[in-house]
């Protein structure tokens, strides 16, 4: 019955902002479905983020341990952060890497994008690998608490397979960097 992408598209009929915060805005929209009937879509806007995989000369990488409130758990993650309104994603990658780790990458490679939660947000995360690293002093935000660990790339990939790394941006960056 449905053979083309155009036949799957939903049309927005109404849109109402339910909440606006510092990080996101929550909408409740009414849409017309491909069948002609209507439904409700609740979704979140997000300004986007950049995530980066710092790669050292010996191919070690750097990961962070960080507490994430929504799941009440500490996770292994790559350095990442939200894009400021006047900033390009590559600039965010460099800024966040310096803030969170004190590292600066002299070489950067874009590895694409990811959509972490396509069912309820328009968030896009831009993925980067950085190498040619130089160490400076980190400047974490006063509300940011991190532990950084340098480890072999192979060990990080094994951590994904063992379920020790479950953060999607981190797992995808390791896959895309694919040493």
Coordinates of C-alpha atoms in Angstrom, one line a residue:
X1 CA 0.0 0.0 0.0
X2 CA 2.8 2.5 0.9
X3 CA 5.6 2.5 -1.6
X4 CA 7.3 5.9 -1.3
X5 CA 8.6 8.1 1.5
X6 CA 6.1 10.8 0.5
X7 CA 3.2 8.4 1.3
X8 CA 4.5 8.0 4.8
X9 CA 4.8 11.7 5.7
X10 CA 2.6 13.2 8.4
X11 CA 1.2 16.7 8.1
X12 CA 1.2 19.1 11.1
X13 CA -2.3 20.5 11.7
X14 CA -1.7 22.3 15.0
X15 CA 1.3 22.9 17.3
X16 CA 1.3 24.0 21.0
X17 CA 4.3 24.7 23.2
X18 CA 3.8 22.9 26.5
X19 CA 7.1 23.7 28.2
X20 CA 10.2 25.8 27.5
X21 CA 13.4 25.3 29.5
X22 CA 17.1 26.1 29.2
X23 CA 17.9 23.0 27.1
X24 CA 14.7 22.0 25.3
X25 CA 11.1 22.9 24.4
X26 CA 8.2 20.4 24.6
X27 CA 5.5 20.5 21.9
X28 CA 2.2 18.8 21.5
X29 CA 1.1 18.7 17.9
X30 CA -1.9 17.3 16.1
X31 CA -1.0 15.6 12.8
X32 CA -2.8 14.1 9.8
X33 CA -1.6 10.6 9.2
X34 CA -1.1 9.0 5.8
X35 CA -4.4 7.2 6.3
X36 CA -6.2 10.5 6.6
X37 CA -7.0 10.1 10.3
X38 CA -5.4 12.4 13.0
X39 CA -3.1 11.7 15.9
X40 CA -1.1 13.6 18.5
X41 CA 2.7 13.9 18.6
X42 CA 4.6 15.0 21.6
X43 CA 8.1 16.0 20.8
X44 CA 11.1 17.9 22.1
X45 CA 13.3 20.4 20.2
X46 CA 17.0 20.5 21.1
X47 CA 19.7 22.8 19.7
X48 CA 22.0 19.8 18.9
X49 CA 25.3 18.6 20.2
X50 CA 28.8 17.6 19.2
X51 CA 30.6 14.4 20.4
X52 CA 34.2 13.7 19.9
X53 CA 36.5 10.7 20.2
X54 CA 40.0 11.9 21.2
X55 CA 42.6 9.5 19.7
X56 CA 46.2 9.5 21.0
X57 CA 49.3 8.6 18.9
X58 CA 49.4 5.1 20.2
X59 CA 45.6 4.8 19.3
X60 CA 44.5 4.9 22.9
X61 CA 41.3 6.9 23.4
X62 CA 39.9 9.0 26.2
X63 CA 36.5 8.3 27.8
X64 CA 34.7 10.0 30.6
X65 CA 32.6 8.8 33.6
X66 CA 29.7 11.0 34.2
X67 CA 26.5 10.8 36.3
X68 CA 23.3 11.2 34.3
X69 CA 20.3 12.2 36.4
X70 CA 17.5 10.8 34.3
X71 CA 18.7 7.3 34.7
X72 CA 20.4 7.9 38.1
X73 CA 23.5 6.2 36.9
X74 CA 27.2 6.8 36.0
X75 CA 28.0 6.2 32.4
X76 CA 31.1 5.8 30.2
X77 CA 30.9 8.5 27.5
X78 CA 33.0 10.3 24.9
X79 CA 33.4 14.1 25.6
X80 CA 30.3 15.9 24.3
X81 CA 28.3 19.0 24.7
X82 CA 25.4 21.1 23.4
X83 CA 26.0 23.5 20.5
X84 CA 25.7 27.2 21.6
X85 CA 23.4 29.3 19.4
X86 CA 26.2 31.2 17.7
X87 CA 28.4 28.2 17.2
X88 CA 29.3 25.6 14.5
X89 CA 29.3 22.0 15.6
X90 CA 33.1 21.7 14.9
X91 CA 33.7 24.6 17.2
X92 CA 31.6 23.0 19.9
X93 CA 33.7 19.8 19.6
X94 CA 36.9 21.7 20.1
X95 CA 35.5 23.8 23.0
X96 CA 33.9 20.9 24.8
X97 CA 37.0 18.7 24.5
X98 CA 39.1 21.5 26.0
X99 CA 36.6 22.2 28.8
X100 CA 36.0 18.5 29.8
X101 CA 39.5 17.1 29.3
X102 CA 42.0 19.8 28.8
X103 CA 42.9 18.3 25.4
X104 CA 43.1 20.2 22.1
X105 CA 43.0 18.3 18.9
X106 CA 45.1 19.7 16.0
X107 CA 43.4 17.4 13.5
X108 CA 39.6 16.8 13.3
X109 CA 37.6 14.5 11.1
X110 CA 33.8 14.7 10.8
X111 CA 32.3 11.2 11.1
X112 CA 28.7 12.1 10.3
X113 CA 25.7 12.6 12.5
X114 CA 23.3 10.6 14.7
X115 CA 19.8 11.1 15.8
X116 CA 19.7 9.7 19.4
X117 CA 15.9 9.5 20.0
X118 CA 14.0 9.8 16.7
X119 CA 10.7 9.0 18.3
X120 CA 10.4 12.2 20.4
X121 CA 13.2 14.7 19.6
X122 CA 14.8 16.5 16.7
X123 CA 18.2 16.4 18.4
X124 CA 21.2 15.9 16.1
X125 CA 24.6 15.0 17.4
X126 CA 27.6 15.7 15.2
X127 CA 30.3 13.1 15.5
X128 CA 34.1 13.8 15.3
X129 CA 37.4 12.1 15.8
X130 CA 40.3 14.2 17.0
X131 CA 44.0 13.5 17.0
X132 CA 47.3 15.3 17.2
X133 CA 46.3 15.9 20.8
X134 CA 47.9 18.5 23.1
X135 CA 47.3 18.5 26.9
X136 CA 46.3 21.7 28.8
X137 CA 44.4 22.2 32.0
X138 CA 40.7 21.3 31.8
X139 CA 38.1 24.0 32.6
X140 CA 34.9 22.0 33.4
X141 CA 31.8 23.9 34.2
X142 CA 31.0 24.4 37.9
X143 CA 28.1 22.0 37.6
X144 CA 30.1 19.3 35.7
X145 CA 31.8 16.4 37.5
X146 CA 33.8 14.0 35.4
X147 CA 36.4 11.3 35.7
X148 CA 38.6 10.8 32.6
X149 CA 40.2 7.5 31.6
X150 CA 42.7 6.8 28.8
X151 CA 42.4 3.2 27.4
X152 CA 43.2 1.2 24.3
X153 CA 40.6 1.5 21.5
X154 CA 40.2 -2.3 21.5
X155 CA 39.3 -2.3 25.2
X156 CA 36.6 0.3 24.6
X157 CA 35.0 -1.7 21.8
X158 CA 35.0 -4.8 24.0
X159 CA 33.2 -2.7 26.7
X160 CA 30.4 -2.0 24.2
X161 CA 30.0 -5.7 23.5
X162 CA 30.0 -6.5 27.3
X163 CA 27.3 -3.9 27.9
X164 CA 29.6 -1.6 30.0
X165 CA 29.2 1.2 27.4
X166 CA 25.6 1.7 26.6
X167 CA 25.6 5.4 25.6
X168 CA 24.6 5.5 22.0
X169 CA 26.8 8.4 20.8
X170 CA 29.8 6.7 22.4
X171 CA 29.1 3.3 20.9
X172 CA 28.5 4.8 17.4
X173 CA 31.6 6.9 17.5
X174 CA 33.7 3.8 18.4
X175 CA 32.0 1.9 15.5
X176 CA 32.6 4.8 13.0
X177 CA 36.2 5.3 14.1
X178 CA 36.7 1.6 13.6
X179 CA 40.4 1.1 14.0

